[in-house]
PDB file of C-alpha atoms in Angstrom:
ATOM      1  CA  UNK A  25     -14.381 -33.264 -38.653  1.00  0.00           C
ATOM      2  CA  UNK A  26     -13.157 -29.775 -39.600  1.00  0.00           C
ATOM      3  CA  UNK A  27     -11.563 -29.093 -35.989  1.00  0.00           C
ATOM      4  CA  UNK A  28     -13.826 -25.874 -35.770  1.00  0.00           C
ATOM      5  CA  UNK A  29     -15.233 -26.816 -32.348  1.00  0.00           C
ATOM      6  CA  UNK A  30     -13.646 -28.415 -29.181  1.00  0.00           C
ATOM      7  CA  UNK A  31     -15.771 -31.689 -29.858  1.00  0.00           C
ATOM      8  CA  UNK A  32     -14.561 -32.211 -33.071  1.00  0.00           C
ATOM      9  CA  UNK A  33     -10.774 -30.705 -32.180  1.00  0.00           C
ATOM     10  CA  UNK A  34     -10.799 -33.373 -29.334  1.00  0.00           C
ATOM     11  CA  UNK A  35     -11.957 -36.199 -32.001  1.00  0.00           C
ATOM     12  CA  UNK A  36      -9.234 -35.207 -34.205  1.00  0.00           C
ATOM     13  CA  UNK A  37      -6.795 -35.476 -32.010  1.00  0.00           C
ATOM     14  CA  UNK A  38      -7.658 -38.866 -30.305  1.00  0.00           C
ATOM     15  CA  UNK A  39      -7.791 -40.259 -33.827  1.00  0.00           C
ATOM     16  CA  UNK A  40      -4.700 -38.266 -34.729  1.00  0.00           C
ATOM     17  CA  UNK A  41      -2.853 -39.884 -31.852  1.00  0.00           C
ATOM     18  CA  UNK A  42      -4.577 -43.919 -33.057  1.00  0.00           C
ATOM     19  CA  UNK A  43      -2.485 -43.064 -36.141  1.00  0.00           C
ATOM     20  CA  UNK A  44       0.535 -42.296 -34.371  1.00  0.00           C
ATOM     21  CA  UNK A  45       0.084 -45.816 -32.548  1.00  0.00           C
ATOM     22  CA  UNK A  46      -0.336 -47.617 -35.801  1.00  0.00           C
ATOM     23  CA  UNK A  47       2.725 -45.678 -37.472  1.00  0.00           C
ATOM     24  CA  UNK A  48       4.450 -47.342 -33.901  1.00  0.00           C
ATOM     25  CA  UNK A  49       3.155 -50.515 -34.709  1.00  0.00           C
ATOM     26  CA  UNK A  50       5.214 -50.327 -38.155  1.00  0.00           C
ATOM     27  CA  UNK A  51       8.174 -49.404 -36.542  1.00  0.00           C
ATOM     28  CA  UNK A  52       7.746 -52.844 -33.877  1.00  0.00           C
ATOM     29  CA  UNK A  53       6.983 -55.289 -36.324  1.00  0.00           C
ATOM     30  CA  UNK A  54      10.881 -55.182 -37.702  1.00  0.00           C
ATOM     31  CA  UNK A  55      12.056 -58.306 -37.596  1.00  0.00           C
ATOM     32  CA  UNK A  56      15.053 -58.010 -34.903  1.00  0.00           C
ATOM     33  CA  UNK A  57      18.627 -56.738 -36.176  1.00  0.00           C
ATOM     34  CA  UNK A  58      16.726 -55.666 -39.023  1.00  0.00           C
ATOM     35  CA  UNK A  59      18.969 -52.044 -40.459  1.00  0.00           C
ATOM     36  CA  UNK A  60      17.622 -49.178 -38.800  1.00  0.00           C
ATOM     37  CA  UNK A  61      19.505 -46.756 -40.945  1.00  0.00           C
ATOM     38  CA  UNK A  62      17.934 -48.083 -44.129  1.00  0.00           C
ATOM     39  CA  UNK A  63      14.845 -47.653 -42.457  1.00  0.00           C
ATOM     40  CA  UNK A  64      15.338 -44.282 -41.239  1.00  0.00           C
ATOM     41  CA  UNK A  65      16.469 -42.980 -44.751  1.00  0.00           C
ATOM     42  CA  UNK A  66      13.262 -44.612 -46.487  1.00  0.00           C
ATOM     43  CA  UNK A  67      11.214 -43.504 -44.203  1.00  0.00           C
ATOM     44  CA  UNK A  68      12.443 -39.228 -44.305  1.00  0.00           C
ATOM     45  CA  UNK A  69      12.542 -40.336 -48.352  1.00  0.00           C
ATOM     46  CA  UNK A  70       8.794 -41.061 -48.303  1.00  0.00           C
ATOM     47  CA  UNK A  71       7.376 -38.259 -46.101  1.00  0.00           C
ATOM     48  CA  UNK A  72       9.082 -35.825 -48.107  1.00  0.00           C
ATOM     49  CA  UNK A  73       7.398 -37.504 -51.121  1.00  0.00           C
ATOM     50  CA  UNK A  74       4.245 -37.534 -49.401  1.00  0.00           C
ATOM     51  CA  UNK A  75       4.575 -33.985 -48.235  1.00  0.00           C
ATOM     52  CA  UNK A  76       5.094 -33.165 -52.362  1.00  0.00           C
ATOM     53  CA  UNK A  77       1.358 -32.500 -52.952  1.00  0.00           C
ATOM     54  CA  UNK A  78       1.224 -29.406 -50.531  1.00  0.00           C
ATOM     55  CA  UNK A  79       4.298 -28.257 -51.655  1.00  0.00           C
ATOM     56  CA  UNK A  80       2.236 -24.747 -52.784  1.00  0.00           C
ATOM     57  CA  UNK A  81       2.035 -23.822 -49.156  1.00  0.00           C
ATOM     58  CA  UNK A  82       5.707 -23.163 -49.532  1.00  0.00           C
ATOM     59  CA  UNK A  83       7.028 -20.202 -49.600  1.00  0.00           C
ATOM     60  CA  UNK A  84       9.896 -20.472 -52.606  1.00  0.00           C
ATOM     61  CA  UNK A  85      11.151 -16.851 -52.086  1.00  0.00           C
ATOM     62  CA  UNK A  86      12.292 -17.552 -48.839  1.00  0.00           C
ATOM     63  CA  UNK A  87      12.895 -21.115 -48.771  1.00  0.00           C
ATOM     64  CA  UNK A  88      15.928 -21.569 -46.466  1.00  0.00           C
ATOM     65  CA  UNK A  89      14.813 -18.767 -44.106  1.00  0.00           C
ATOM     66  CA  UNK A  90      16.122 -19.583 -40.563  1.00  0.00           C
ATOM     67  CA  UNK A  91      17.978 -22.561 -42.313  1.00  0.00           C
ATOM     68  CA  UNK A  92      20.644 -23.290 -39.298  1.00  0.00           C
ATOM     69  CA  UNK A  93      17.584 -23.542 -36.709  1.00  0.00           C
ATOM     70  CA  UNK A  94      15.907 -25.913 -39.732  1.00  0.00           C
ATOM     71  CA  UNK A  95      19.350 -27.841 -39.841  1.00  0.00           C
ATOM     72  CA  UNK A  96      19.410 -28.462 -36.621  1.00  0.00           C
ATOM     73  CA  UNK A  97      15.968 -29.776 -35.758  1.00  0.00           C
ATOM     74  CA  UNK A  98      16.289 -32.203 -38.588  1.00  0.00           C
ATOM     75  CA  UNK A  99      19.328 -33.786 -37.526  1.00  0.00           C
ATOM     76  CA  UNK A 100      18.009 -33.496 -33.372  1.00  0.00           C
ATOM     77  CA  UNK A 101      14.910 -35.537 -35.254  1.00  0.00           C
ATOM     78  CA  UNK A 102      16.818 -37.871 -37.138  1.00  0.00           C
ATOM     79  CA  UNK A 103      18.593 -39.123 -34.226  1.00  0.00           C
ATOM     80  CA  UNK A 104      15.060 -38.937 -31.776  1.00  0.00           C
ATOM     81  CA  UNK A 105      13.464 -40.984 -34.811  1.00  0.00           C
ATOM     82  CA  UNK A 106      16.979 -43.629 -34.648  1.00  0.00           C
ATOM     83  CA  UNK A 107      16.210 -43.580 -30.867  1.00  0.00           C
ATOM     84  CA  UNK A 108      12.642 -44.314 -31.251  1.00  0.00           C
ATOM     85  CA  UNK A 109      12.978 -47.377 -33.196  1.00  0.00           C
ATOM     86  CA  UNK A 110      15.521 -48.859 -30.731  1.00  0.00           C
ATOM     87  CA  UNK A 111      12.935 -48.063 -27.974  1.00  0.00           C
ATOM     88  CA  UNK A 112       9.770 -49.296 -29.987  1.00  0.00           C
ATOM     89  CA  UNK A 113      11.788 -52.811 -30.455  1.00  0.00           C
ATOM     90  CA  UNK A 114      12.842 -53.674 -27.636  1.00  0.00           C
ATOM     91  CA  UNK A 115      10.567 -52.000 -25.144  1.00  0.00           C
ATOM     92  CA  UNK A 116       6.484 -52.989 -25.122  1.00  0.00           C
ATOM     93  CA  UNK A 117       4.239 -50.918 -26.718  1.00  0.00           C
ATOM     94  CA  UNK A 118       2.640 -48.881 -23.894  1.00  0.00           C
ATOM     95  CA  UNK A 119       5.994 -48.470 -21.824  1.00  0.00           C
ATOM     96  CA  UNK A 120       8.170 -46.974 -24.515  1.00  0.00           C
ATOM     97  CA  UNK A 121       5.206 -44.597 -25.298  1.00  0.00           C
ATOM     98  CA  UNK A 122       4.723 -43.840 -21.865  1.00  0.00           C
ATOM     99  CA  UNK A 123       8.371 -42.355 -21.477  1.00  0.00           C
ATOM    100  CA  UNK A 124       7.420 -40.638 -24.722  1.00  0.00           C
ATOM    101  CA  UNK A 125       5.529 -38.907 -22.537  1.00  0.00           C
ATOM    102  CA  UNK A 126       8.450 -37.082 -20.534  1.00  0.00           C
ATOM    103  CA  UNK A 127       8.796 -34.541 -23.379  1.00  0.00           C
ATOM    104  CA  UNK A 128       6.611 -32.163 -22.720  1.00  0.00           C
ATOM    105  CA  UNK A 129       7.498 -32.276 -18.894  1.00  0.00           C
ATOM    106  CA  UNK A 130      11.137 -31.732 -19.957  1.00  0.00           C
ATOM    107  CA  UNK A 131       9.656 -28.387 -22.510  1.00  0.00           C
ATOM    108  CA  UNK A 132       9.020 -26.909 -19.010  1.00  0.00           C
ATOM    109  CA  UNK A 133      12.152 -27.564 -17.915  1.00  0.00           C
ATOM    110  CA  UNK A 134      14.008 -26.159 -20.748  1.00  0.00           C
ATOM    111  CA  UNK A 135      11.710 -23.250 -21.055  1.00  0.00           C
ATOM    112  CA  UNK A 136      12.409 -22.264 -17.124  1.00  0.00           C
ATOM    113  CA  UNK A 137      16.324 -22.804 -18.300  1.00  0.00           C
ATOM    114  CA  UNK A 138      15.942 -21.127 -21.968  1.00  0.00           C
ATOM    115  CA  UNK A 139      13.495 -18.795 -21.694  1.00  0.00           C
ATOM    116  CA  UNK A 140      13.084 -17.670 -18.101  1.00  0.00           C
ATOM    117  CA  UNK A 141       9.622 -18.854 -17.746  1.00  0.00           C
ATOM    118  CA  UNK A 142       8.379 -19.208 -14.598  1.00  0.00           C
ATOM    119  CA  UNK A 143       6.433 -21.848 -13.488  1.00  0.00           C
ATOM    120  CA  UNK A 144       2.919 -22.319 -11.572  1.00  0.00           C
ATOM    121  CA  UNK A 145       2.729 -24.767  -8.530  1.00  0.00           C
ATOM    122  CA  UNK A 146       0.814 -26.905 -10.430  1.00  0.00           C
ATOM    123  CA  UNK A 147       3.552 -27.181 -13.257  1.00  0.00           C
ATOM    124  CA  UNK A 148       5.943 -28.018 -10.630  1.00  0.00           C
ATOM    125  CA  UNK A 149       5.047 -30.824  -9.186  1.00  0.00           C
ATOM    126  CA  UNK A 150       4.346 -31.676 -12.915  1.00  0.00           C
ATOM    127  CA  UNK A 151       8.019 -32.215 -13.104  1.00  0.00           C
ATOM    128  CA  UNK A 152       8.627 -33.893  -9.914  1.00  0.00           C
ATOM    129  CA  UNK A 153       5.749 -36.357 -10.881  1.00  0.00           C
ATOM    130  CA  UNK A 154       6.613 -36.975 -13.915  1.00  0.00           C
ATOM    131  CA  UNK A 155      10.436 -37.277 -13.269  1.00  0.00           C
ATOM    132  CA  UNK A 156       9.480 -40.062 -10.507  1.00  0.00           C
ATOM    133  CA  UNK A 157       6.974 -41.819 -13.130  1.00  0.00           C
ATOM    134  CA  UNK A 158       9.257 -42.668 -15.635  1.00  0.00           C
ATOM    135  CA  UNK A 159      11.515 -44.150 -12.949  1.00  0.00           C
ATOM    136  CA  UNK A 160       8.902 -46.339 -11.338  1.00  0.00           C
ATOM    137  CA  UNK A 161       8.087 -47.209 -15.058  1.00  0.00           C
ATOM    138  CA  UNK A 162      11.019 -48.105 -15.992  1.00  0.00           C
ATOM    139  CA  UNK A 163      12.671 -49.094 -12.628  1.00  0.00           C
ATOM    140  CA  UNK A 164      16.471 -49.217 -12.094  1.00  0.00           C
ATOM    141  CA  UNK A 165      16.588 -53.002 -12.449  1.00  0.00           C
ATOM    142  CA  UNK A 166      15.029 -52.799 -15.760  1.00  0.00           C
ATOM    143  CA  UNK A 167      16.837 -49.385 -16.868  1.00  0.00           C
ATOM    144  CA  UNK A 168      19.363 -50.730 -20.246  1.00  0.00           C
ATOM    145  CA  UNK A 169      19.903 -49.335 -23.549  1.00  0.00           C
ATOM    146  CA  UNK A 170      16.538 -49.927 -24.809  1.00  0.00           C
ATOM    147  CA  UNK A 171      15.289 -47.573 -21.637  1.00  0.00           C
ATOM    148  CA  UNK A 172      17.796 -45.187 -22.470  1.00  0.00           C
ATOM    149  CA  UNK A 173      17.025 -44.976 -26.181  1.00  0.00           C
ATOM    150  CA  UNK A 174      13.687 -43.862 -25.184  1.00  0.00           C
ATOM    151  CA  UNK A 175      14.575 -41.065 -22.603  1.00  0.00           C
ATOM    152  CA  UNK A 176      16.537 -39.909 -25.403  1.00  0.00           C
ATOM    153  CA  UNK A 177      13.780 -39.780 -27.857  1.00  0.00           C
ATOM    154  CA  UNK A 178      11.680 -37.920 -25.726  1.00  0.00           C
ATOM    155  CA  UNK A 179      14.337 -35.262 -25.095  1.00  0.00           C
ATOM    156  CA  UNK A 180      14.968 -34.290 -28.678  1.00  0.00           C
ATOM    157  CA  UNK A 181      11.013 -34.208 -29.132  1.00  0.00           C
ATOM    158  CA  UNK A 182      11.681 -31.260 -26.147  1.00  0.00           C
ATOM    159  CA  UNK A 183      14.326 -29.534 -27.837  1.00  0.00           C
ATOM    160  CA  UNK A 184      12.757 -29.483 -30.666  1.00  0.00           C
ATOM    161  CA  UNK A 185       9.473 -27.947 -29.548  1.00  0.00           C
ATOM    162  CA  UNK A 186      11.536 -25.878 -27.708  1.00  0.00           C
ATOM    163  CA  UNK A 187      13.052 -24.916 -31.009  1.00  0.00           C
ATOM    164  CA  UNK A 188      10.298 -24.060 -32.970  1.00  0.00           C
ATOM    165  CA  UNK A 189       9.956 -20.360 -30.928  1.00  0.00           C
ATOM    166  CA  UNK A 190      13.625 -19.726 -32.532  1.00  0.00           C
ATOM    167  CA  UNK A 191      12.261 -20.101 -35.967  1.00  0.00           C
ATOM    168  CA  UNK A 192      10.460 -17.269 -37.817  1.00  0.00           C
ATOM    169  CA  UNK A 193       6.914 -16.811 -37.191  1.00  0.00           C
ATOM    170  CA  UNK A 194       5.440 -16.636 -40.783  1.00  0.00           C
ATOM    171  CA  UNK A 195       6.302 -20.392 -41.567  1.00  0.00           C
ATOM    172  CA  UNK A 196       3.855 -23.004 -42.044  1.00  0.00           C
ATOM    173  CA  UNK A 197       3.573 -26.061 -40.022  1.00  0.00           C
ATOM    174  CA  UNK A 198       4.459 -27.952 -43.632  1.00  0.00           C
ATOM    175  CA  UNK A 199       6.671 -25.384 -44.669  1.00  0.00           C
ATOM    176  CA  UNK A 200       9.007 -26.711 -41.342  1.00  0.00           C
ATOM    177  CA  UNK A 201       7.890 -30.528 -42.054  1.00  0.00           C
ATOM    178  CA  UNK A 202       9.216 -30.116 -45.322  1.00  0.00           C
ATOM    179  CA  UNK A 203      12.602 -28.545 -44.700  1.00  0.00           C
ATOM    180  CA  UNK A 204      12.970 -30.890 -41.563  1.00  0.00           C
ATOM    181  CA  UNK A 205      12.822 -33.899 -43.790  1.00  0.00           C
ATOM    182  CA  UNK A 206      15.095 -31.895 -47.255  1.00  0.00           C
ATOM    183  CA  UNK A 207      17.373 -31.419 -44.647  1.00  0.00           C
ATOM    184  CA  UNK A 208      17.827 -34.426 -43.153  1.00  0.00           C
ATOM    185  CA  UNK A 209      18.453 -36.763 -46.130  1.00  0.00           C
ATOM    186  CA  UNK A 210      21.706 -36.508 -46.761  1.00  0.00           C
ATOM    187  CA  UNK A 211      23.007 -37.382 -43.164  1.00  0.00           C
ATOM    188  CA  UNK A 212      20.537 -40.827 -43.468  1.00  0.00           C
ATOM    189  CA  UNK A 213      21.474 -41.263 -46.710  1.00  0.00           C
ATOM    190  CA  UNK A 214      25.400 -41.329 -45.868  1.00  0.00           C
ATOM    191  CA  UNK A 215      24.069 -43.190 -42.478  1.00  0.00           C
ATOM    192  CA  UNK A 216      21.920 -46.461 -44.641  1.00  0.00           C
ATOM    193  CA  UNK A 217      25.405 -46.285 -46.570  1.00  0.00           C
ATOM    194  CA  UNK A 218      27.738 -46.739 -44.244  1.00  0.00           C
ATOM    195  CA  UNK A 219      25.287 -49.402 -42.650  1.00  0.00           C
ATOM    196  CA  UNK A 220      25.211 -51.431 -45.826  1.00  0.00           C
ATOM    197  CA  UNK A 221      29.148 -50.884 -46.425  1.00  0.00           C
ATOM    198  CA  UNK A 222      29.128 -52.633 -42.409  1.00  0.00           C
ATOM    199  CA  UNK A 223      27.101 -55.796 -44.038  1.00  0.00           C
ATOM    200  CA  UNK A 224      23.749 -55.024 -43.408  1.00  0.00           C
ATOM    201  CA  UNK A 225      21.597 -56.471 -46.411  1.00  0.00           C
ATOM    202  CA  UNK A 226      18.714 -54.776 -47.973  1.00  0.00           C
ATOM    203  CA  UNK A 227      15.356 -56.273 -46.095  1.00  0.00           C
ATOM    204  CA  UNK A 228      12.581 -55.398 -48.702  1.00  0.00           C
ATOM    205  CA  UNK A 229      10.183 -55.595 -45.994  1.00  0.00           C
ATOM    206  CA  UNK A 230      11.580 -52.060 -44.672  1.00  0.00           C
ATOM    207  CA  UNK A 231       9.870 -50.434 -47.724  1.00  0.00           C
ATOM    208  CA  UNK A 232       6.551 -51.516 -46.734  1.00  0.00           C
ATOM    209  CA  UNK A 233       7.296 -50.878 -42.734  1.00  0.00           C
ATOM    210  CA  UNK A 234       8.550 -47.866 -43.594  1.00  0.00           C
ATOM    211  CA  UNK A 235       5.327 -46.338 -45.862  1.00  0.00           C
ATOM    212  CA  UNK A 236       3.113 -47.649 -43.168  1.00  0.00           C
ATOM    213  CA  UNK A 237       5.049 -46.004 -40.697  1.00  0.00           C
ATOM    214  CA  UNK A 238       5.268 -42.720 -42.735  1.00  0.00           C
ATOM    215  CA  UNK A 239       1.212 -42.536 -44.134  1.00  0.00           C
ATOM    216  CA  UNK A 240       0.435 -42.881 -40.525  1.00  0.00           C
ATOM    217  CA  UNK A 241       2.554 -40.276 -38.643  1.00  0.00           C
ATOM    218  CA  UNK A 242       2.064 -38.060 -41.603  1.00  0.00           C
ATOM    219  CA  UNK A 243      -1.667 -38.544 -41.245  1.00  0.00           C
ATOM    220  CA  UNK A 244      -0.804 -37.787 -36.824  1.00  0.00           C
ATOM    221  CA  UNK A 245       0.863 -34.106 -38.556  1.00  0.00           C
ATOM    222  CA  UNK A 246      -2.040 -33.308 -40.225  1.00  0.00           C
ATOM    223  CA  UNK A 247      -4.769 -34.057 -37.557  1.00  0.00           C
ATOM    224  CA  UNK A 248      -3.400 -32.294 -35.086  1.00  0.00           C
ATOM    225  CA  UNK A 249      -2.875 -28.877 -37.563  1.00  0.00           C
ATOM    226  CA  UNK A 250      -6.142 -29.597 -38.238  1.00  0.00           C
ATOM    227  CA  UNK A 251      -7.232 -29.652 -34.165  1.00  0.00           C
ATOM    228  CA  UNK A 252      -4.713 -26.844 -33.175  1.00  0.00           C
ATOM    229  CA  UNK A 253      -6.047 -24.324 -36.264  1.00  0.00           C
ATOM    230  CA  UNK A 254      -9.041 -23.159 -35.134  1.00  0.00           C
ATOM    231  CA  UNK A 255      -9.142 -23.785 -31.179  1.00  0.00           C
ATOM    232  CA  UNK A 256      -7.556 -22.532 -28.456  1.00  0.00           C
ATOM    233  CA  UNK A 257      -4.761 -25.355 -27.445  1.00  0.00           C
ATOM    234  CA  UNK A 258      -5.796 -25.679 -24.083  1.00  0.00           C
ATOM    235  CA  UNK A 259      -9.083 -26.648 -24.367  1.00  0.00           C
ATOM    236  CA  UNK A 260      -7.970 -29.728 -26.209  1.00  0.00           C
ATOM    237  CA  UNK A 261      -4.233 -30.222 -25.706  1.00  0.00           C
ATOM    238  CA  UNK A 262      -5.327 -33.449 -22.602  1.00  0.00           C
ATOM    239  CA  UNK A 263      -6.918 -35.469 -25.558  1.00  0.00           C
ATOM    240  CA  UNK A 264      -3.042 -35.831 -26.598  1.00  0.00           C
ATOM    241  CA  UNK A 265      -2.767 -38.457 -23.626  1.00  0.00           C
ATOM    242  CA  UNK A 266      -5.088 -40.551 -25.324  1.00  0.00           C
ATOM    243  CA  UNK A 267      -2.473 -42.119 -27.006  1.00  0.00           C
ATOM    244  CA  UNK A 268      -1.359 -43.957 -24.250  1.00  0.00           C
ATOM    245  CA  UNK A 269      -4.911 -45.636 -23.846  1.00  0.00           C
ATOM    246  CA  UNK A 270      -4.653 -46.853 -27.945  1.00  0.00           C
ATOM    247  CA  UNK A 271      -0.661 -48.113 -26.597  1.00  0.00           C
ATOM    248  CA  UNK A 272      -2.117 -50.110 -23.769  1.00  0.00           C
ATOM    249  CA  UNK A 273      -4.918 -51.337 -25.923  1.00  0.00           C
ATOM    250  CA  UNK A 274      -2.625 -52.454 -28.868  1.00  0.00           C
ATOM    251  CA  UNK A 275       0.014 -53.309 -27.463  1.00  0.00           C
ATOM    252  CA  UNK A 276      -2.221 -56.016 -25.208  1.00  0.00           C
ATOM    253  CA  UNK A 277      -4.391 -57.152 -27.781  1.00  0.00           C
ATOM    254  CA  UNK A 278      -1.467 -57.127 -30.968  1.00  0.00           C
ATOM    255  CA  UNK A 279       1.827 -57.878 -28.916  1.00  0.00           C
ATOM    256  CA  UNK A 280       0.351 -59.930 -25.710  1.00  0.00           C
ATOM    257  CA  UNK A 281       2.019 -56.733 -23.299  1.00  0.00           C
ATOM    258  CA  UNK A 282      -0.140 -57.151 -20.267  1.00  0.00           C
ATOM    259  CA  UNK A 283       0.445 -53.867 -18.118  1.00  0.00           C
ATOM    260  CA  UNK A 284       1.714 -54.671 -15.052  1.00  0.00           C
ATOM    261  CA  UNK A 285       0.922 -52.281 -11.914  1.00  0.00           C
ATOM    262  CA  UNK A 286       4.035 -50.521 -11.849  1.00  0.00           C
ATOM    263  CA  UNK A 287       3.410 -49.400 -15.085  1.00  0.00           C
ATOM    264  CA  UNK A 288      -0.208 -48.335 -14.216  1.00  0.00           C
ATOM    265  CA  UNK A 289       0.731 -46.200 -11.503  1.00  0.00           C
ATOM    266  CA  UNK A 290       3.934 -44.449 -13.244  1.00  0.00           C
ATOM    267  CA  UNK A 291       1.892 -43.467 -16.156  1.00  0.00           C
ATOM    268  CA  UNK A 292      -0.672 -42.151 -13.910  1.00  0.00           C
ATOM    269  CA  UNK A 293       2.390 -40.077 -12.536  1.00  0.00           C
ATOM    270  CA  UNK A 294       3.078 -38.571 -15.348  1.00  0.00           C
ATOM    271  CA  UNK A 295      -0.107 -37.825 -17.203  1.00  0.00           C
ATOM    272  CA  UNK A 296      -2.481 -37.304 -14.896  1.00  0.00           C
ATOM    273  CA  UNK A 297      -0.753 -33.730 -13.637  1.00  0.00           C
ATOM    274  CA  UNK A 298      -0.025 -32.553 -17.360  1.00  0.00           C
ATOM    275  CA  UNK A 299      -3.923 -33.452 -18.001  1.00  0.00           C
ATOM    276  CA  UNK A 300      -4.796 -31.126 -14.439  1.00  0.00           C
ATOM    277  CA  UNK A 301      -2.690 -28.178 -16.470  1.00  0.00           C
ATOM    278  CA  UNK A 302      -4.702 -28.569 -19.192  1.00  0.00           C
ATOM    279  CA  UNK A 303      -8.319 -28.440 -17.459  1.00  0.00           C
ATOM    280  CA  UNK A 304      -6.700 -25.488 -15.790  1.00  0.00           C
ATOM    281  CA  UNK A 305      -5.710 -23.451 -18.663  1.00  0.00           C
ATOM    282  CA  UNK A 306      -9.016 -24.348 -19.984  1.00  0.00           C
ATOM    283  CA  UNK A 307     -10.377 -23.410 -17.006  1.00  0.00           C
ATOM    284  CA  UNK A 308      -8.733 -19.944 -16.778  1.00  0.00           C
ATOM    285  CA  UNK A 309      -9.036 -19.140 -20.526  1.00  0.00           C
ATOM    286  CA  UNK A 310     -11.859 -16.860 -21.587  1.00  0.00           C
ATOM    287  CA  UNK A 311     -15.049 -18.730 -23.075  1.00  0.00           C
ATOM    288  CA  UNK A 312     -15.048 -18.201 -26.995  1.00  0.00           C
ATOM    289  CA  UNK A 313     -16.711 -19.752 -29.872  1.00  0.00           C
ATOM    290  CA  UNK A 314     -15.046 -20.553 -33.313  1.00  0.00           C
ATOM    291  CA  UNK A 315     -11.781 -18.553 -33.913  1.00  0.00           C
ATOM    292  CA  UNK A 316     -11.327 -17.710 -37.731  1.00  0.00           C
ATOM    293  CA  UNK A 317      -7.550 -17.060 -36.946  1.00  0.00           C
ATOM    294  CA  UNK A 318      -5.662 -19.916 -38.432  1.00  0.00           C
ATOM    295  CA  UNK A 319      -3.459 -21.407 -36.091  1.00  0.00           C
ATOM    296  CA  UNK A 320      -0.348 -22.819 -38.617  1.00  0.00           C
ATOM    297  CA  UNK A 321       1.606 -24.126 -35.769  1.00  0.00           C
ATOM    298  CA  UNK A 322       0.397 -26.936 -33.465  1.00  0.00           C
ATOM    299  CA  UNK A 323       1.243 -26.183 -30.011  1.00  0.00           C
ATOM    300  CA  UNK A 324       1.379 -30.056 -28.432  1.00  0.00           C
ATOM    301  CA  UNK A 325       5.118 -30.644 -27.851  1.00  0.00           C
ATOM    302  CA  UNK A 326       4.219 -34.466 -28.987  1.00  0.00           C
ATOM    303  CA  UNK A 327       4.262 -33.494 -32.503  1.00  0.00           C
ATOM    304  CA  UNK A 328       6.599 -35.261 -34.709  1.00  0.00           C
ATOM    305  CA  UNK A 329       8.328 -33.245 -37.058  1.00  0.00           C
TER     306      UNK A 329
END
């Protein structure tokens, strides 16, 4: 699977986006009140270890190029990745990924507000649709903290795409990975700190929660360069919204989180019209073969830095 044609780009990416489920599945089976600061730290500790190895793809001569734009992403992640786990424990599987799902809608948003792009009729109602899924999926009377910790962890996903045009265009998908998580260990570091100094104890469980969590998503990062390199994103990008299939199926067979029809028909709100942009970009592109260009950024606004 070399991502050199759509077939195996798409196959990438649905498995790319099973990983990303099973780094989620980490993350939910914390035992409750279990330090999420530790876990955040360990975690950003381990991908930059695992991130190590391809270390020669950076470029040392400019290292902290663009280094306030690199600041700030990491610490917009670190707090999407805090808001994450509250979301992934409390909420069920499927539903907290579905409101995952609001980031790219909110990208078009914030490129209308940022950028000045306009948008197509299409990408409109988009929006609307998507807006008006997450409510009926999360519905006002079951709208708390745990809700809200997912909203928020789709928004800094947006910004953070969003982001990523600010940066300069020579760098490397794992050039920014790495410098995302450099960046960001000293703010988790002071954060597990002043967690433990509160009187959380060490659970040695979070070590293995945490690899598992940070193998998987790290393996997610590397299929979807892999997908993204050689094809044209829009002939692939709607095999993203896969990963909502692999969060209803694991969450019902591993957790016991029957979807409920409310949740059936939000999703459908809000995937279903970025799936229709998709086709239609395809649709609209030019027909080529295999593109020798290397692509070194991944275009899906789902990726987790």
């Amino acid at each position: 699977m070399s991502g050199k044609t759509v077939n195996s780009a798409i196959l990438l990416l649905v498995l790319g986006n099973a990983m990303a489920l099973v780094s989620d599945v980490f993350i939910k089976l914390m035992e409750p009140g279990a330090p999420i600061f530790q876990f955040a730290f360990v975690r950003c500790m381990l991908t930059l270890a695992l991130l190590l190895p391809l270390a020669r793809k950076i470029d040392r001569n400019n290292l902290f190029s663009g280094i306030k734009i690199h600041a700030m992403r990491a610490h917009i992640h670190l707090v999407g990745l805090l808001c994450m786990i509250v979301a992934l424990s409390n909420l069920p599987l499927a539903t907290a990924n579905a409101v995952f799902y609001a980031a790219p809608i909110l990208v078009m948003v914030f490129s209308v507000v940022i950028f000045r792009e306009s948008l197509t009729p299409l990408s409109v109602f988009a929006v609307f649709s998507g807006f008006a899924g997450i409510i009926v999926i999360l519905r006002p009377v079951e709208f708390n903290w745990a809700a809200i910790a997912a909203l928020g962890s789709a928004l800094t996903l947006a910004i953070n795409a969003v982001m990523v045009r600010k940066l300069p265009k020579n760098q490397t998908t794992v050039y920014k990975l790495f410098l995302n998580y450099l960046l960001v260990i000293p703010a988790s570091a002071l954060l597990a700190i002043w967690e433990w100094q509160q009187g959380a104890t060490w659970h040695p469980e979070i070590l293995f929660t945490a690899a598992g969590s940070a193998v998987f998503i790290l393996g997610y990062n590397i299929t979807v360069l892999l997908a993204y390199r050689q094809v044209d994103a829009n002939q692939v990008t709607s095999a993203e919204y896969t990963g909502l299939i692999w969060a209803v199926g694991i969450g019902w067979i591993w957790f016991n989180e029957v979807p409920d029809w409310w949740f059936l028909v939000g999703s459908l709100m809000v995937v279903v019209p970025l799936v229709l942009i998709g086709l239609n970009q395809r649709r609209n592109s030019p027909p080529r073969g295999f593109n020798p260009a290397a692509r070194e950024e991944p275009r899906a606004a789902s990726v987790e830095a």
